[in-house]
XYZ file of N, CA, C and O in Angstrom:
764
model
N 138.361 59.836 180.342
C 137.709 60.800 179.552
C 137.642 62.178 180.420
O 137.816 63.155 179.794
N 137.614 62.016 181.672
C 137.554 63.251 182.353
C 138.985 64.006 182.465
O 139.116 65.162 182.252
N 139.970 63.169 182.441
C 141.376 63.624 182.579
C 141.716 64.302 181.059
O 142.208 65.390 181.045
N 141.079 63.453 179.960
C 141.294 64.053 178.670
C 140.447 65.325 178.562
O 140.980 66.401 177.864
N 139.231 65.466 179.087
C 138.531 66.721 178.901
C 139.080 67.871 179.734
O 139.230 68.924 179.168
N 139.413 67.659 180.851
C 140.146 68.708 181.707
C 141.496 69.028 181.172
O 141.826 70.253 181.126
N 142.322 68.086 180.627
C 143.610 68.480 179.907
C 143.274 69.231 178.721
O 144.030 70.222 178.395
N 142.343 68.953 177.831
C 141.962 69.675 176.752
C 141.605 71.143 177.073
O 141.773 72.148 176.488
N 140.736 71.185 178.154
C 140.276 72.472 178.692
C 141.480 73.385 179.018
O 141.537 74.583 178.787
N 142.404 72.824 179.790
C 143.542 73.498 180.428
C 144.441 74.018 179.109
O 144.905 75.051 178.901
N 144.634 73.074 178.143
C 145.341 73.386 176.851
C 144.756 74.475 176.217
O 145.373 75.333 175.579
N 143.553 74.306 176.027
C 142.673 75.493 175.351
C 142.842 76.845 175.944
O 143.033 77.874 175.404
N 142.689 76.822 177.491
C 142.859 77.976 178.041
C 144.296 78.532 177.895
O 144.439 79.863 177.744
N 145.172 77.713 178.109
C 146.623 78.216 177.911
C 146.802 78.825 176.412
O 147.438 79.804 176.262
N 146.263 78.086 175.458
C 146.347 78.564 174.046
C 145.748 80.005 173.830
O 146.336 80.822 173.199
N 144.574 80.136 174.484
C 143.875 81.448 174.351
C 144.695 82.518 174.951
O 144.809 83.509 174.595
N 145.217 82.258 176.289
C 146.138 83.154 177.042
C 147.259 83.510 176.233
O 147.608 84.657 176.190
N 147.960 82.473 175.733
C 149.189 82.658 174.954
C 148.925 83.639 173.596
O 149.622 84.528 173.227
N 147.946 83.171 172.952
C 147.494 83.894 171.768
C 147.079 85.411 171.966
O 147.324 86.154 171.335
N 146.388 85.467 173.105
C 146.025 86.934 173.519
C 147.238 87.818 173.847
O 147.347 88.879 173.482
N 148.188 87.133 174.444
C 149.236 87.887 174.884
C 150.104 88.223 173.586
O 150.740 89.256 173.339
N 150.184 87.259 172.631
C 151.034 87.363 171.370
C 150.329 88.539 170.497
O 151.048 89.299 169.932
N 148.860 88.450 170.418
C 148.242 89.509 169.792
C 148.646 90.893 170.340
O 148.846 91.916 169.683
N 148.582 91.058 171.698
C 148.885 92.198 172.320
C 150.287 92.682 172.023
O 150.650 93.897 171.792
N 151.262 91.770 172.031
C 152.567 92.059 171.746
C 152.870 92.639 170.337
O 153.592 93.402 169.944
N 151.956 91.868 169.459
C 152.270 92.113 167.883
C 151.456 93.597 167.636
O 152.074 94.429 166.804
N 150.385 93.825 168.272
C 149.707 95.130 167.829
C 149.974 96.271 168.618
O 149.527 97.445 168.370
N 150.893 96.223 169.624
C 151.393 97.280 170.482
C 152.047 98.472 169.633
O 151.607 99.488 169.731
N 152.875 98.047 168.588
C 153.481 99.107 167.816
C 152.375 99.704 166.847
O 152.421 100.835 166.705
N 151.482 99.062 166.321
C 150.371 99.504 165.525
C 149.695 100.463 166.313
O 149.131 101.482 165.790
N 149.094 100.171 167.519
C 148.352 101.079 168.445
C 149.129 102.331 168.654
O 148.647 103.446 168.719
N 150.525 102.204 168.787
C 151.388 103.392 169.087
C 151.265 104.249 167.808
O 151.234 105.500 167.926
N 151.403 103.638 166.711
C 151.395 104.460 165.314
C 150.091 105.087 165.268
O 149.843 106.348 164.867
N 148.922 104.313 165.626
C 147.506 104.907 165.548
C 147.386 106.171 166.497
O 146.918 107.156 166.033
N 147.808 106.023 167.825
C 147.791 107.116 168.710
C 148.632 108.367 168.229
O 148.100 109.421 168.295
N 149.792 108.155 167.765
C 150.622 109.262 167.317
C 149.980 109.780 166.087
O 149.900 111.114 165.970
N 149.494 109.130 165.265
C 148.753 109.659 164.000
C 147.572 110.479 164.513
O 147.270 111.596 163.921
N 146.774 110.171 165.420
C 145.733 110.862 165.932
C 146.153 112.127 166.618
O 145.554 113.236 166.505
N 147.215 112.105 167.248
C 147.775 113.397 167.921
C 148.189 114.359 166.913
O 147.979 115.436 166.992
N 148.818 113.793 165.655
C 149.215 114.679 164.717
C 148.006 115.316 163.872
O 147.869 116.463 163.713
N 147.030 114.479 163.728
C 145.734 114.990 163.184
C 145.034 116.102 164.198
O 144.376 116.949 163.497
N 145.255 116.002 165.374
C 144.673 116.974 166.270
C 145.488 118.154 166.321
O 145.060 119.219 167.028
N 146.721 118.275 165.626
C 147.429 119.450 165.482
C 148.853 119.386 166.418
O 149.704 120.363 166.282
N 149.191 118.264 167.006
C 150.474 118.233 167.645
C 151.399 117.442 166.669
O 151.662 116.308 166.634
N 151.982 118.508 165.750
C 152.893 117.876 164.853
C 154.323 117.565 165.278
O 155.018 116.945 164.555
N 154.587 117.921 166.531
C 155.780 117.461 167.272
C 155.787 115.983 167.788
O 156.844 115.516 168.244
N 154.602 115.437 167.752
C 154.648 113.919 168.182
C 155.416 113.060 167.363
O 155.560 113.175 166.136
N 156.271 112.314 168.132
C 157.201 111.396 167.391
C 156.929 110.030 167.788
O 156.420 109.736 169.010
N 157.312 109.084 166.933
C 157.128 107.665 167.518
C 158.653 107.071 167.576
O 159.407 107.031 166.447
N 158.919 106.480 168.746
C 160.247 105.982 168.845
C 160.187 104.296 168.508
O 159.504 103.710 169.414
N 160.403 103.914 167.399
C 160.380 102.496 167.102
C 161.754 102.317 166.233
O 161.720 102.624 165.148
N 162.569 101.264 166.857
C 163.710 100.954 166.054
C 163.307 99.601 165.600
O 162.557 98.810 165.979
N 164.151 99.509 164.388
C 163.960 98.033 163.721
C 163.977 98.139 162.185
O 164.168 99.348 161.749
N 163.907 97.178 161.493
C 163.904 97.287 160.163
C 162.674 96.512 159.429
O 162.782 96.217 158.299
N 161.606 96.291 160.254
C 160.409 95.700 159.671
C 159.442 96.822 159.088
O 159.800 98.099 159.100
N 158.331 96.265 158.547
C 157.354 97.421 158.042
C 156.899 98.453 158.843
O 156.641 99.583 158.468
N 156.711 97.889 160.109
C 156.039 99.043 161.192
C 157.077 100.028 161.506
O 156.653 101.265 161.571
N 158.294 99.600 161.522
C 159.341 100.613 161.822
C 159.493 101.715 160.597
O 159.730 102.859 160.782
N 159.371 101.061 159.417
C 159.346 101.858 158.222
C 158.320 102.819 158.140
O 158.452 103.964 157.905
N 157.099 102.318 158.542
C 155.906 103.203 158.713
C 156.039 104.315 159.635
O 155.775 105.476 159.669
N 156.646 103.957 160.839
C 156.980 104.961 161.909
C 157.863 105.957 161.552
O 157.659 107.195 161.623
N 158.880 105.636 160.855
C 159.817 106.772 160.210
C 159.205 107.673 159.148
O 159.438 108.807 159.259
N 158.330 107.056 158.338
C 157.692 107.809 157.440
C 156.648 108.824 158.117
O 156.582 109.890 157.621
N 156.042 108.371 159.096
C 155.113 109.217 159.900
C 155.846 110.291 160.603
O 155.355 111.458 160.440
N 157.005 109.997 161.112
C 157.904 111.061 161.765
C 158.341 112.048 160.646
O 158.381 113.212 160.935
N 158.742 111.496 159.548
C 159.134 112.496 158.373
C 157.976 113.416 158.107
O 158.165 114.647 157.694
N 156.822 112.905 157.861
C 155.648 113.640 157.497
C 155.313 114.669 158.488
O 155.098 115.873 158.227
N 155.387 114.340 159.715
C 155.106 115.248 160.829
C 156.151 116.365 160.759
O 155.682 117.508 160.841
N 157.338 116.155 160.561
C 158.435 117.141 160.635
C 158.208 118.102 159.212
O 158.277 119.215 159.373
N 157.844 117.491 158.091
C 157.605 118.294 156.851
C 156.345 119.220 157.038
O 156.407 120.333 156.620
N 155.283 118.560 157.666
C 154.057 119.361 157.855
C 154.369 120.565 158.856
O 153.982 121.579 158.644
N 155.180 120.372 159.880
C 155.442 121.334 160.864
C 156.399 122.358 160.190
O 156.113 123.596 160.436
N 157.320 122.031 159.256
C 158.038 123.072 158.688
C 157.138 123.839 157.667
O 157.263 125.089 157.499
N 156.265 123.268 156.845
C 155.455 123.848 155.848
C 154.452 124.874 156.809
O 154.244 125.951 156.317
N 153.939 124.366 157.712
C 153.113 125.308 158.774
C 153.882 126.569 159.173
O 153.337 127.664 159.184
N 155.152 126.450 159.651
C 155.859 127.352 160.096
C 156.038 128.354 158.792
O 156.077 129.596 159.059
N 156.383 128.024 157.600
C 156.373 128.822 156.539
C 155.356 129.497 156.111
O 155.275 130.682 155.947
N 154.202 128.861 156.242
C 152.795 129.640 155.933
C 152.566 130.480 156.974
O 152.074 131.711 156.742
N 152.826 130.332 158.261
C 152.709 131.356 159.317
C 153.514 132.546 159.058
O 153.066 133.694 159.191
N 154.718 132.387 158.698
C 155.583 133.497 158.427
C 155.075 134.213 157.277
O 155.143 135.560 157.392
N 154.822 133.490 156.088
C 154.125 134.457 155.060
C 152.865 135.089 155.435
O 152.720 136.207 154.933
N 151.994 134.374 156.178
C 150.693 135.034 156.791
C 151.023 136.224 157.427
O 150.381 137.427 157.386
N 151.990 136.232 158.291
C 152.312 137.387 159.228
C 152.910 138.463 158.259
O 152.665 139.646 158.578
N 153.851 138.176 157.327
C 154.347 139.114 156.332
C 153.288 139.867 155.609
O 153.159 141.092 155.662
N 152.252 139.065 155.193
C 151.060 139.619 154.359
C 150.258 140.657 155.253
O 149.866 141.597 154.995
N 150.103 140.156 156.628
C 149.299 140.899 157.449
C 149.945 142.232 157.799
O 149.383 143.252 157.775
N 151.377 142.131 157.888
C 152.207 143.378 158.149
C 152.041 144.434 156.981
O 151.789 145.593 157.077
N 152.124 143.845 155.740
C 152.126 144.627 154.565
C 150.718 145.365 154.456
O 150.710 146.521 154.387
N 149.571 144.574 154.649
C 148.356 145.109 154.524
C 147.915 146.186 155.639
O 147.430 147.184 155.388
N 148.462 145.878 156.830
C 148.359 146.869 158.066
C 148.896 148.160 157.747
O 148.623 149.190 158.057
N 150.171 148.107 157.221
C 151.014 149.355 157.044
C 150.843 150.064 155.711
O 151.463 151.100 155.534
N 149.985 149.429 154.722
C 149.717 150.181 153.505
C 148.849 151.523 153.713
O 148.038 151.480 154.565
N 149.175 152.455 152.967
C 148.582 153.657 153.100
C 147.213 153.687 152.245
O 146.110 154.376 152.418
N 147.252 152.810 151.163
C 146.188 152.789 150.274
C 145.206 151.795 150.924
O 145.544 150.861 151.526
N 143.814 151.950 150.454
C 142.882 151.036 150.947
C 142.723 149.819 150.118
O 142.943 149.935 148.859
N 142.375 148.764 150.693
C 142.456 147.548 149.912
C 141.134 146.728 150.262
O 140.800 146.546 151.344
N 140.523 146.182 148.990
C 139.156 145.575 149.289
C 139.149 144.348 148.320
O 139.672 144.394 147.125
N 139.007 143.174 149.057
C 138.957 141.945 148.284
C 137.608 141.284 148.459
O 137.103 141.101 149.464
N 137.000 141.047 147.251
C 135.755 140.340 147.076
C 135.895 138.859 146.635
O 136.778 138.694 145.704
N 134.882 138.016 146.926
C 135.000 136.829 146.501
C 134.305 136.729 145.062
O 133.726 137.759 144.501
N 134.169 135.530 144.567
C 133.535 135.333 143.170
C 132.024 135.737 143.229
O 131.409 136.186 142.167
N 131.195 135.805 144.452
C 130.015 136.034 144.422
C 129.683 137.542 144.788
O 128.525 137.946 144.729
N 130.851 138.294 144.804
C 130.651 139.701 145.181
C 130.586 140.062 146.676
O 130.220 141.277 147.045
N 130.949 139.182 147.584
C 130.918 139.477 149.067
C 132.334 139.783 149.498
O 133.276 139.356 149.012
N 132.261 140.647 150.390
C 133.564 141.163 151.083
C 134.332 139.965 151.751
O 133.790 139.247 152.602
N 135.491 139.855 151.328
C 136.425 138.818 152.089
C 137.373 139.461 153.047
O 137.533 139.053 154.079
N 137.968 140.598 152.686
C 138.940 141.241 153.480
C 138.999 142.819 153.130
O 138.773 143.115 151.939
N 139.190 143.467 154.127
C 139.420 144.923 153.900
C 140.646 145.334 154.905
O 140.723 144.834 156.186
N 141.548 146.148 154.395
C 142.686 146.440 155.331
C 142.390 147.694 156.267
O 141.353 148.417 155.958
N 143.305 147.900 157.319
C 142.906 149.096 158.182
C 142.823 150.390 157.408
O 142.025 151.264 157.845
N 143.508 150.733 156.454
C 143.568 152.001 155.732
C 142.214 152.280 155.121
O 141.752 153.412 155.174
N 141.659 151.221 154.548
C 140.200 151.464 154.013
C 139.249 151.711 154.950
O 138.251 152.296 154.969
N 139.370 150.764 156.131
C 138.288 150.983 157.201
C 138.423 152.442 157.671
O 137.416 153.013 158.020
N 139.677 153.087 157.757
C 139.786 154.519 158.225
C 139.327 155.528 157.234
O 138.635 156.360 157.473
N 139.602 155.102 155.947
C 139.118 156.073 154.806
C 137.566 156.152 154.818
O 137.127 157.302 154.723
N 136.974 155.010 154.982
C 135.537 154.964 154.768
C 134.820 154.769 156.019
O 133.402 154.696 155.989
N 135.406 154.883 157.141
C 134.692 154.705 158.401
C 133.905 153.450 158.477
O 132.777 153.487 158.935
N 134.582 152.184 158.180
C 133.811 150.999 158.083
C 133.675 150.239 159.393
O 134.716 150.307 160.186
N 132.620 149.544 159.679
C 132.797 148.790 160.821
C 133.564 147.524 160.825
O 134.067 147.332 159.778
N 133.721 146.852 161.834
C 134.750 145.777 161.929
C 134.078 144.453 161.275
O 134.766 143.683 160.819
N 132.916 144.363 161.392
C 132.126 143.235 160.988
C 131.507 143.146 159.568
O 130.348 143.073 159.427
N 132.377 143.233 158.545
C 131.848 143.477 157.161
C 132.169 142.337 156.417
O 131.631 142.254 155.294
N 132.889 141.349 156.819
C 133.243 140.202 156.008
C 131.876 139.431 155.672
O 131.042 139.286 156.656
N 131.694 139.041 154.382
C 130.567 138.251 154.046
C 129.372 139.111 153.602
O 128.415 138.679 152.962
N 129.530 140.438 153.659
C 128.548 141.350 153.127
C 128.809 141.892 151.817
O 129.870 141.679 151.268
N 127.650 142.133 151.108
C 127.741 142.854 149.784
C 128.213 144.140 149.896
O 127.914 144.841 150.897
N 129.017 144.773 148.964
C 129.577 146.052 149.090
C 128.566 147.206 149.261
O 128.811 148.109 149.913
N 127.392 147.060 148.696
C 126.345 148.136 148.926
C 125.728 147.932 150.259
O 125.203 149.215 150.681
N 125.822 146.993 150.962
C 125.489 147.025 152.347
C 126.401 147.849 153.222
O 126.004 148.394 154.179
N 127.585 147.788 152.793
C 128.657 148.647 153.675
C 128.859 149.875 153.131
O 128.944 151.058 153.959
N 129.154 150.194 151.868
C 129.431 151.496 151.216
C 128.258 151.834 150.329
O 128.058 151.179 149.200
N 127.467 152.731 150.743
C 126.191 153.069 149.902
C 126.628 154.116 148.712
O 126.334 155.177 149.042
N 127.164 153.661 147.759
C 127.595 154.563 146.586
C 127.362 153.719 145.316
O 128.024 152.773 144.974
N 126.439 154.336 144.582
C 126.059 153.640 143.325
C 127.315 153.618 142.316
O 127.334 152.698 141.418
N 128.007 154.808 142.349
C 129.063 154.848 141.371
C 130.236 153.804 141.735
O 130.643 153.210 140.828
N 130.413 153.709 142.933
C 131.466 152.458 143.325
C 130.777 151.152 143.040
O 131.618 150.266 142.481
N 129.700 151.008 143.281
C 128.860 149.675 142.961
C 129.159 149.384 141.576
O 129.260 148.272 140.840
N 128.850 150.468 140.639
C 128.885 150.308 139.296
C 130.323 149.997 138.799
O 130.524 149.147 137.747
N 131.271 150.670 139.341
C 132.654 150.158 139.000
C 133.060 148.855 139.261
O 133.525 148.177 138.336
N 132.673 148.443 140.413
C 132.944 146.988 140.847
C 132.289 145.956 139.838
O 132.912 145.127 139.464
N 131.091 146.221 139.599
C 130.336 145.294 138.760
C 130.714 145.323 137.372
O 130.957 144.235 136.742
N 131.163 146.548 136.939
C 131.800 146.498 135.501
C 133.012 145.691 135.432
O 133.311 144.994 134.618
N 133.910 145.802 136.549
C 135.189 145.059 136.594
C 134.893 143.577 136.712
O 135.685 142.692 136.139
N 133.877 143.229 137.497
C 133.565 141.809 137.736
C 133.007 141.071 136.426
O 133.432 140.031 136.089
N 132.130 141.749 135.832
C 131.373 141.250 134.695
C 132.126 141.392 133.518
O 132.214 140.561 132.443
N 132.909 142.534 133.276
C 133.798 142.833 132.095
C 135.106 142.002 132.046
O 135.660 141.723 130.856
N 135.463 141.553 133.163
C 136.743 140.808 133.276
C 137.916 141.591 133.008
O 139.073 141.082 132.889
N 137.877 142.951 133.020
C 139.034 143.900 132.839
C 139.145 144.883 133.935
O 138.109 145.026 134.681
N 140.402 145.411 134.110
C 140.645 146.466 135.074
C 139.704 147.613 134.817
O 139.672 148.076 133.684
N 139.146 148.357 135.796
C 138.445 149.452 135.713
C 139.013 150.509 136.712
O 139.598 150.085 137.904
N 139.010 151.701 136.440
C 139.550 152.741 137.187
C 138.657 154.102 137.309
O 138.124 154.247 136.097
N 138.373 154.650 138.421
C 137.612 155.820 138.327
C 137.830 156.667 139.683
O 138.378 156.032 140.762
N 137.466 157.990 139.610
C 137.535 158.654 140.815
C 136.097 158.940 141.464
O 135.201 159.026 140.494
N 135.952 158.519 142.627
C 134.725 158.427 143.130
C 134.686 159.531 144.296
O 135.564 159.522 145.096
N 133.542 160.339 144.460
C 133.302 161.240 145.539
C 132.449 160.602 146.531
O 131.325 160.201 146.318
N 132.974 160.571 147.840
C 132.085 159.975 148.815
C 131.867 161.162 149.756
O 132.781 161.753 150.361
N 130.465 161.506 150.028
C 130.046 162.624 150.924
C 129.537 162.322 152.114
O 128.443 162.862 152.691
N 129.973 161.292 152.921
C 129.376 160.963 154.102
C 129.860 161.879 155.267
O 130.242 163.117 155.151
N 130.137 161.294 156.510
C 130.682 162.001 157.506
C 131.907 162.673 157.251
O 132.414 163.575 157.759
N 132.839 161.958 156.502
C 134.153 162.325 156.220
C 134.293 162.308 154.599
O 134.571 161.295 153.922
N 133.896 163.504 154.084
C 134.002 163.661 152.512
C 135.324 163.270 152.045
O 136.411 163.831 152.531
N 135.394 162.494 150.874
C 136.570 162.030 150.500
C 136.513 162.004 148.861
O 135.446 161.540 148.313
N 137.595 162.028 148.188
C 137.662 161.835 146.808
C 138.701 160.662 146.791
O 139.903 160.865 147.067
N 138.195 159.529 146.120
C 138.982 158.346 146.074
C 139.237 157.902 144.476
O 138.311 158.013 143.834
N 140.509 157.643 144.312
C 140.837 156.932 143.026
C 140.820 155.378 143.200
O 141.610 154.929 144.098
N 139.949 154.783 142.549
C 139.673 153.249 142.721
C 140.039 152.766 141.542
O 139.612 152.964 140.313
N 140.883 151.637 141.786
C 141.484 150.734 140.738
C 140.871 149.414 141.058
O 141.031 148.794 142.093
N 139.956 148.714 140.182
C 139.179 147.429 140.354
C 139.630 146.538 139.472
O 139.562 146.669 138.183
N 140.166 145.426 139.764
C 140.568 144.312 138.821
C 140.304 142.916 139.240
O 140.211 142.584 140.316
N 139.586 142.117 138.374
C 139.183 140.906 138.634
C 140.383 139.954 138.881
O 141.511 140.177 138.207
N 140.236 139.001 139.744
C 141.262 138.010 140.117
C 141.119 136.842 139.087
O 140.052 136.404 139.021
N 142.254 136.355 138.702
C 142.176 135.078 137.854
C 142.478 133.833 138.780
O 142.705 133.975 139.931
N 141.969 132.814 138.336
C 142.121 131.458 138.976
C 140.846 130.734 139.390
O 139.714 131.491 139.097
N 141.019 129.880 140.195
C 139.734 129.055 140.517
C 138.801 129.947 141.347
O 137.663 129.887 141.401
N 139.421 130.691 142.414
C 138.651 131.474 143.397
C 137.842 132.642 142.726
O 136.780 132.999 143.037
N 138.487 133.178 141.723
C 137.874 134.278 141.107
C 137.890 135.518 142.117
O 138.738 135.684 142.849
N 136.892 136.431 141.897
C 136.770 137.517 142.867
C 137.315 138.769 142.229
O 137.518 138.850 141.130
N 137.522 139.729 143.221
C 137.896 141.065 142.681
C 138.787 141.719 143.688
O 138.519 141.474 144.818
N 139.869 142.415 143.310
C 140.651 143.213 144.151
C 140.528 144.717 143.791
O 140.662 145.097 142.576
N 140.220 145.503 144.733
C 140.177 146.980 144.518
C 141.130 147.783 145.451
O 141.226 147.452 146.639
N 141.705 148.652 144.905
C 142.621 149.530 145.549
C 142.186 151.010 145.572
O 141.816 151.520 144.485
N 142.061 151.492 146.702
C 141.533 152.839 147.000
C 142.693 153.808 147.469
O 143.375 153.601 148.394
N 142.841 154.946 146.635
C 143.925 155.826 146.871
C 143.128 157.203 147.164
O 142.341 157.706 146.503
N 143.358 157.780 148.432
C 142.760 159.042 148.760
C 143.483 160.109 148.124
O 144.549 160.491 148.423
N 142.765 160.818 147.082
C 143.244 162.055 146.349
C 142.518 163.264 146.789
O 142.671 164.187 146.177
N 141.956 163.250 147.947
C 141.177 164.469 148.173
C 142.208 165.706 148.525
O 141.759 166.808 147.951
N 143.375 165.547 149.033
C 144.151 166.591 149.419
C 144.825 167.130 148.003
O 144.945 168.272 147.880
N 145.142 166.167 147.145
C 145.730 166.461 145.879
C 144.650 167.340 144.970
O 145.002 168.331 144.446
N 143.513 166.919 144.930
C 142.406 167.618 144.232
C 142.197 169.000 144.758
O 141.941 169.944 144.170
N 142.255 169.066 146.098
C 142.012 170.458 146.747
C 143.095 171.389 146.516
O 142.924 172.557 146.213
N 144.365 170.818 146.483
C 145.482 171.725 145.970
C 145.364 172.114 144.618
O 145.759 173.352 144.193
């Protein structure tokens, strides 16, 4: 009985050891896939999985590599489009104001900042907090509520008196909002 008990115990320990090693060997590719997926989720889209074979795990590794390459290419395209848009907005002579659906400022280009002497931290504010002009606020409200383009000349008499031609048009789509373009016509009117 002792020999049988010791033999069974030894066989059981060997079986546990062999099964542990087998589990480690089988799950190693899955752990590598999980690690690579986590690195991709953290922003390292260049992470690749080197896994040769024709089993399901190899197919998953190839699919994950393709997904990372596609995401990296899409991200580069988006960055190029963003840079192009920023350059266009920066170099425009006309002022540009973008409001969200609630009427809060989303974006202002440098030309409008210069025209109206606006501070840098105006994103998220309501238009009247930044530009205290009832005529401009009325124009924007009419365009937002009426759903049609509005245009008017507005006189601003702050530190830098200006006469601006403002075109405000609501944006279609899920986001909604409003786009307003400001053209400085001060010199033209003076002439």
